[in-house]
C-alpha atoms as one frame of an Amber mdcrd trajectory, in Angstrom:
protein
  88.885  86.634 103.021  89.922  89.095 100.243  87.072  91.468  98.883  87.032
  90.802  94.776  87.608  94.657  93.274  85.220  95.484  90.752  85.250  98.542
  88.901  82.882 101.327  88.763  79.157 101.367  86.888  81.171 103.773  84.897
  83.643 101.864  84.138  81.171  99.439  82.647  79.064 102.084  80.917  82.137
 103.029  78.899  81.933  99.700  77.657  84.849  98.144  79.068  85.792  94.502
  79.711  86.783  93.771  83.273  89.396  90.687  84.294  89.581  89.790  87.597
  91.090  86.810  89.456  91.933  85.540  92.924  93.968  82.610  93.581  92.939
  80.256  90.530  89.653  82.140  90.738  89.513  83.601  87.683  86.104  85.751
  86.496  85.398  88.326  83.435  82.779  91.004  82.931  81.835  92.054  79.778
  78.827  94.850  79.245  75.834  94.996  77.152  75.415  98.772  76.317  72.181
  99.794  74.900  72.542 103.998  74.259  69.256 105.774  75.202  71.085 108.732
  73.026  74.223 109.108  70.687  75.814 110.259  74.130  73.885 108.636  76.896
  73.925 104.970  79.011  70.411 103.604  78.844  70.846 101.863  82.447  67.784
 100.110  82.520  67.885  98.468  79.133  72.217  97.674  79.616  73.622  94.736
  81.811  77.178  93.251  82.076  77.919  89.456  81.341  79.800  87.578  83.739
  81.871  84.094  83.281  83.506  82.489  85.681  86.785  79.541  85.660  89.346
  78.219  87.469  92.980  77.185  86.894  96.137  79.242  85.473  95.092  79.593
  81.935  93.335  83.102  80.457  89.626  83.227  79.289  90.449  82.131  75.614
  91.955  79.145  77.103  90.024  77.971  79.733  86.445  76.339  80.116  83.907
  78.293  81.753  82.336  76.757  84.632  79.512  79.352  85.100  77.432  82.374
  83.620  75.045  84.729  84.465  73.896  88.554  83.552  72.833  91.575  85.633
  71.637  94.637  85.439  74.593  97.495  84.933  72.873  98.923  88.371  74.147
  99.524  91.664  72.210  96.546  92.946  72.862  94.540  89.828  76.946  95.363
  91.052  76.140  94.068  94.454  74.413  91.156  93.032  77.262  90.047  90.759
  80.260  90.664  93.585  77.976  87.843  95.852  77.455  85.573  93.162  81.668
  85.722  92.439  82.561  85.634  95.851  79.844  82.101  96.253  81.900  80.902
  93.619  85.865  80.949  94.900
């Protein structure tokens, strides 16, 4: 099987929305950044928000069939790339 590509913890601590997909696996990441300064990530307190669907449509039209948070960590990264990948 495929690997899923998902972007750096950077990525996410820049706050930006990932789309991914699949097949008719279709996921998006969103993150929850809490600034520990005007300038820096507070890693421990941020996480990203992940939904999951399938079928052809995009996220505004389609029913989620699953959600979950982790921590925007490099295990919390791990963590979310298994729980997609259970999910195809």
């Amino acid at each position: 099987m495929e690997e899923l590509f998902i972007p750096t913890l950077h990525y996410f601590a820049m706050n930006n929305i990932f789309t991914g997909s699949m097949g008719a696996f279709r996921f998006r990441a969103a993150p929850v950044i809490v600034m520990a300064t005007p300038k820096e990530v507070d890693y421990e307190k941020s996480s990203i928000q992940v939904e999951f669907w399938h079928g052809p449509y995009c996220y505004e039209k389609s029913t989620m069939e699953g959600e979950r948070t982790f921590p925007l960590s490099s295990q919390g990264r791990e963590d979310m790339i298994a729980w997609l990948e259970e999910h195809i």
